[in-house]
mmCIF file with all atom_site columns, C-alpha atoms in Angstrom:
data_model
loop_
_atom_site.group_PDB
_atom_site.id
_atom_site.type_symbol
_atom_site.label_atom_id
_atom_site.label_alt_id
_atom_site.label_comp_id
_atom_site.label_asym_id
_atom_site.label_entity_id
_atom_site.label_seq_id
_atom_site.pdbx_PDB_ins_code
_atom_site.Cartn_x
_atom_site.Cartn_y
_atom_site.Cartn_z
_atom_site.occupancy
_atom_site.B_iso_or_equiv
_atom_site.pdbx_formal_charge
_atom_site.auth_seq_id
_atom_site.auth_comp_id
_atom_site.auth_asym_id
_atom_site.auth_atom_id
_atom_site.pdbx_PDB_model_num
ATOM 1   C CA . UNK A 1 1   ? -8.670 -25.558 6.421   1.00 45.00 ? 29  UNK A CA 1
ATOM 2   C CA . UNK A 1 2   ? -6.716 -26.889 3.794   1.00 49.00 ? 30  UNK A CA 1
ATOM 3   C CA . UNK A 1 3   ? -3.993 -28.990 4.188   1.00 54.00 ? 31  UNK A CA 1
ATOM 4   C CA . UNK A 1 4   ? -2.408 -27.569 1.051   1.00 61.00 ? 32  UNK A CA 1
ATOM 5   C CA . UNK A 1 5   ? -1.223 -24.054 1.980   1.00 68.00 ? 33  UNK A CA 1
ATOM 6   C CA . UNK A 1 6   ? 2.414  -23.714 1.462   1.00 67.00 ? 34  UNK A CA 1
ATOM 7   C CA . UNK A 1 7   ? 4.119  -20.975 3.185   1.00 71.00 ? 35  UNK A CA 1
ATOM 8   C CA . UNK A 1 8   ? 5.303  -17.836 1.520   1.00 69.00 ? 36  UNK A CA 1
ATOM 9   C CA . UNK A 1 9   ? 8.819  -18.731 2.106   1.00 74.00 ? 37  UNK A CA 1
ATOM 10  C CA . UNK A 1 10  ? 8.634  -21.940 0.420   1.00 78.00 ? 38  UNK A CA 1
ATOM 11  C CA . UNK A 1 11  ? 7.643  -21.121 -2.673  1.00 72.00 ? 39  UNK A CA 1
ATOM 12  C CA . UNK A 1 12  ? 10.628 -20.898 -3.944  1.00 72.00 ? 40  UNK A CA 1
ATOM 13  C CA . UNK A 1 13  ? 12.420 -23.365 -2.701  1.00 82.00 ? 41  UNK A CA 1
ATOM 14  C CA . UNK A 1 14  ? 13.653 -25.930 -4.892  1.00 86.00 ? 42  UNK A CA 1
ATOM 15  C CA . UNK A 1 15  ? 12.374 -29.593 -4.495  1.00 90.00 ? 43  UNK A CA 1
ATOM 16  C CA . UNK A 1 16  ? 15.459 -30.613 -2.795  1.00 92.00 ? 44  UNK A CA 1
ATOM 17  C CA . UNK A 1 17  ? 15.191 -27.918 -0.802  1.00 92.00 ? 45  UNK A CA 1
ATOM 18  C CA . UNK A 1 18  ? 11.808 -28.582 1.146   1.00 91.00 ? 46  UNK A CA 1
ATOM 19  C CA . UNK A 1 19  ? 13.133 -32.845 0.720   1.00 93.00 ? 47  UNK A CA 1
ATOM 20  C CA . UNK A 1 20  ? 16.096 -31.863 3.330   1.00 95.00 ? 48  UNK A CA 1
ATOM 21  C CA . UNK A 1 21  ? 13.500 -29.921 5.753   1.00 94.00 ? 49  UNK A CA 1
ATOM 22  C CA . UNK A 1 22  ? 11.437 -32.757 5.916   1.00 94.00 ? 50  UNK A CA 1
ATOM 23  C CA . UNK A 1 23  ? 14.472 -35.175 6.659   1.00 95.00 ? 51  UNK A CA 1
ATOM 24  C CA . UNK A 1 24  ? 15.940 -32.408 9.262   1.00 95.00 ? 52  UNK A CA 1
ATOM 25  C CA . UNK A 1 25  ? 12.607 -32.368 10.998  1.00 95.00 ? 53  UNK A CA 1
ATOM 26  C CA . UNK A 1 26  ? 11.808 -36.207 10.666  1.00 96.00 ? 54  UNK A CA 1
ATOM 27  C CA . UNK A 1 27  ? 15.799 -36.630 12.035  1.00 96.00 ? 55  UNK A CA 1
ATOM 28  C CA . UNK A 1 28  ? 14.861 -33.900 14.939  1.00 96.00 ? 56  UNK A CA 1
ATOM 29  C CA . UNK A 1 29  ? 17.184 -31.459 13.792  1.00 94.00 ? 57  UNK A CA 1
ATOM 30  C CA . UNK A 1 30  ? 20.035 -33.741 13.955  1.00 96.00 ? 58  UNK A CA 1
ATOM 31  C CA . UNK A 1 31  ? 22.546 -32.644 11.491  1.00 95.00 ? 59  UNK A CA 1
ATOM 32  C CA . UNK A 1 32  ? 24.907 -35.646 12.520  1.00 96.00 ? 60  UNK A CA 1
ATOM 33  C CA . UNK A 1 33  ? 21.494 -38.244 11.351  1.00 96.00 ? 61  UNK A CA 1
ATOM 34  C CA . UNK A 1 34  ? 21.076 -36.434 8.144   1.00 96.00 ? 62  UNK A CA 1
ATOM 35  C CA . UNK A 1 35  ? 24.829 -36.724 7.110   1.00 96.00 ? 63  UNK A CA 1
ATOM 36  C CA . UNK A 1 36  ? 24.795 -40.153 7.396   1.00 96.00 ? 64  UNK A CA 1
ATOM 37  C CA . UNK A 1 37  ? 21.319 -40.541 6.037   1.00 94.00 ? 65  UNK A CA 1
ATOM 38  C CA . UNK A 1 38  ? 23.086 -38.381 2.744   1.00 95.00 ? 66  UNK A CA 1
ATOM 39  C CA . UNK A 1 39  ? 26.504 -40.291 3.458   1.00 96.00 ? 67  UNK A CA 1
ATOM 40  C CA . UNK A 1 40  ? 28.215 -36.822 3.796   1.00 97.00 ? 68  UNK A CA 1
ATOM 41  C CA . UNK A 1 41  ? 30.186 -35.411 6.299   1.00 97.00 ? 69  UNK A CA 1
ATOM 42  C CA . UNK A 1 42  ? 28.872 -33.062 8.834   1.00 96.00 ? 70  UNK A CA 1
ATOM 43  C CA . UNK A 1 43  ? 30.006 -29.767 7.929   1.00 97.00 ? 71  UNK A CA 1
ATOM 44  C CA . UNK A 1 44  ? 28.529 -30.546 4.649   1.00 96.00 ? 72  UNK A CA 1
ATOM 45  C CA . UNK A 1 45  ? 25.019 -30.730 5.872   1.00 96.00 ? 73  UNK A CA 1
ATOM 46  C CA . UNK A 1 46  ? 25.827 -27.384 7.995   1.00 96.00 ? 74  UNK A CA 1
ATOM 47  C CA . UNK A 1 47  ? 26.503 -26.242 5.172   1.00 95.00 ? 75  UNK A CA 1
ATOM 48  C CA . UNK A 1 48  ? 23.861 -26.896 3.298   1.00 94.00 ? 76  UNK A CA 1
ATOM 49  C CA . UNK A 1 49  ? 21.623 -26.019 5.824   1.00 95.00 ? 77  UNK A CA 1
ATOM 50  C CA . UNK A 1 50  ? 23.595 -22.767 6.350   1.00 94.00 ? 78  UNK A CA 1
ATOM 51  C CA . UNK A 1 51  ? 22.631 -22.110 2.752   1.00 90.00 ? 79  UNK A CA 1
ATOM 52  C CA . UNK A 1 52  ? 18.882 -22.880 3.084   1.00 92.00 ? 80  UNK A CA 1
ATOM 53  C CA . UNK A 1 53  ? 18.806 -20.410 6.205   1.00 91.00 ? 81  UNK A CA 1
ATOM 54  C CA . UNK A 1 54  ? 19.868 -17.498 3.627   1.00 87.00 ? 82  UNK A CA 1
ATOM 55  C CA . UNK A 1 55  ? 17.294 -18.709 1.227   1.00 83.00 ? 83  UNK A CA 1
ATOM 56  C CA . UNK A 1 56  ? 14.250 -17.969 3.216   1.00 84.00 ? 84  UNK A CA 1
ATOM 57  C CA . UNK A 1 57  ? 15.874 -14.881 4.300   1.00 81.00 ? 85  UNK A CA 1
ATOM 58  C CA . UNK A 1 58  ? 16.329 -13.653 1.157   1.00 76.00 ? 86  UNK A CA 1
ATOM 59  C CA . UNK A 1 59  ? 12.702 -14.224 0.530   1.00 74.00 ? 87  UNK A CA 1
ATOM 60  C CA . UNK A 1 60  ? 11.735 -12.595 3.997   1.00 71.00 ? 88  UNK A CA 1
ATOM 61  C CA . UNK A 1 61  ? 14.005 -9.412  2.714   1.00 69.00 ? 89  UNK A CA 1
ATOM 62  C CA . UNK A 1 62  ? 12.644 -9.178  -1.009  1.00 66.00 ? 90  UNK A CA 1
ATOM 63  C CA . UNK A 1 63  ? 9.694  -7.237  -0.399  1.00 57.00 ? 91  UNK A CA 1
ATOM 64  C CA . UNK A 1 64  ? 11.756 -4.255  0.964   1.00 66.00 ? 92  UNK A CA 1
ATOM 65  C CA . UNK A 1 65  ? 14.466 -4.710  -2.323  1.00 79.00 ? 93  UNK A CA 1
ATOM 66  C CA . UNK A 1 66  ? 14.155 -7.463  -4.996  1.00 80.00 ? 94  UNK A CA 1
ATOM 67  C CA . UNK A 1 67  ? 16.661 -6.418  -7.454  1.00 85.00 ? 95  UNK A CA 1
ATOM 68  C CA . UNK A 1 68  ? 19.371 -7.020  -4.018  1.00 84.00 ? 96  UNK A CA 1
ATOM 69  C CA . UNK A 1 69  ? 17.583 -10.354 -3.253  1.00 80.00 ? 97  UNK A CA 1
ATOM 70  C CA . UNK A 1 70  ? 17.658 -11.247 -6.703  1.00 84.00 ? 98  UNK A CA 1
ATOM 71  C CA . UNK A 1 71  ? 21.132 -10.465 -6.628  1.00 87.00 ? 99  UNK A CA 1
ATOM 72  C CA . UNK A 1 72  ? 21.862 -11.933 -3.149  1.00 82.00 ? 100 UNK A CA 1
ATOM 73  C CA . UNK A 1 73  ? 19.957 -15.360 -4.371  1.00 81.00 ? 101 UNK A CA 1
ATOM 74  C CA . UNK A 1 74  ? 22.616 -15.258 -7.270  1.00 86.00 ? 102 UNK A CA 1
ATOM 75  C CA . UNK A 1 75  ? 25.216 -15.876 -4.727  1.00 85.00 ? 103 UNK A CA 1
ATOM 76  C CA . UNK A 1 76  ? 23.565 -18.374 -2.936  1.00 80.00 ? 104 UNK A CA 1
ATOM 77  C CA . UNK A 1 77  ? 22.938 -20.506 -5.661  1.00 81.00 ? 105 UNK A CA 1
ATOM 78  C CA . UNK A 1 78  ? 26.429 -19.780 -6.612  1.00 84.00 ? 106 UNK A CA 1
ATOM 79  C CA . UNK A 1 79  ? 25.346 -18.371 -10.250 1.00 88.00 ? 107 UNK A CA 1
ATOM 80  C CA . UNK A 1 80  ? 27.117 -15.661 -9.265  1.00 89.00 ? 108 UNK A CA 1
ATOM 81  C CA . UNK A 1 81  ? 30.528 -15.070 -6.848  1.00 88.00 ? 109 UNK A CA 1
ATOM 82  C CA . UNK A 1 82  ? 29.940 -14.031 -3.192  1.00 84.00 ? 110 UNK A CA 1
ATOM 83  C CA . UNK A 1 83  ? 32.943 -10.292 -4.978  1.00 89.00 ? 111 UNK A CA 1
ATOM 84  C CA . UNK A 1 84  ? 31.215 -9.670  -7.394  1.00 91.00 ? 112 UNK A CA 1
ATOM 85  C CA . UNK A 1 85  ? 27.146 -10.211 -5.386  1.00 87.00 ? 113 UNK A CA 1
ATOM 86  C CA . UNK A 1 86  ? 29.109 -7.526  -3.248  1.00 86.00 ? 114 UNK A CA 1
ATOM 87  C CA . UNK A 1 87  ? 30.039 -4.604  -6.089  1.00 90.00 ? 115 UNK A CA 1
ATOM 88  C CA . UNK A 1 88  ? 26.684 -4.555  -7.185  1.00 91.00 ? 116 UNK A CA 1
ATOM 89  C CA . UNK A 1 89  ? 24.938 -4.140  -4.370  1.00 86.00 ? 117 UNK A CA 1
ATOM 90  C CA . UNK A 1 90  ? 27.002 -1.612  -2.717  1.00 86.00 ? 118 UNK A CA 1
ATOM 91  C CA . UNK A 1 91  ? 26.849 -0.407  -7.031  1.00 88.00 ? 119 UNK A CA 1
ATOM 92  C CA . UNK A 1 92  ? 22.771 -0.214  -6.358  1.00 87.00 ? 120 UNK A CA 1
ATOM 93  C CA . UNK A 1 93  ? 22.501 1.040   -3.163  1.00 83.00 ? 121 UNK A CA 1
ATOM 94  C CA . UNK A 1 94  ? 24.978 4.452   -4.470  1.00 85.00 ? 122 UNK A CA 1
ATOM 95  C CA . UNK A 1 95  ? 23.396 4.991   -6.924  1.00 87.00 ? 123 UNK A CA 1
ATOM 96  C CA . UNK A 1 96  ? 19.883 5.386   -4.575  1.00 81.00 ? 124 UNK A CA 1
ATOM 97  C CA . UNK A 1 97  ? 21.461 7.431   -2.548  1.00 76.00 ? 125 UNK A CA 1
ATOM 98  C CA . UNK A 1 98  ? 22.077 4.560   0.372   1.00 65.00 ? 126 UNK A CA 1
ATOM 99  C CA . UNK A 1 99  ? 25.677 4.384   1.617   1.00 56.00 ? 127 UNK A CA 1
ATOM 100 C CA . UNK A 1 100 ? 25.210 1.270   3.513   1.00 58.00 ? 128 UNK A CA 1
#
């Protein structure tokens, strides 16, 4: 068994995201300890973890709706504002006949 197998959900993560995950695991999931390591506040680390969770969730949904996943990924990475992302997703679904 090869030790170099990378799970699919990790492939598109940035190097700093992978580093954060490693620190998180080594700190036994203590966000307070991670905040100390990075020299930031607990809420800042919590926000970073929440964005990382969103990135992973978006990857999990990508197979179903690649366009929507792209829009969500752009919003999570702050390349597109949240309100614009919502409008784009709504219009895409409306054009497909999906009224969610």
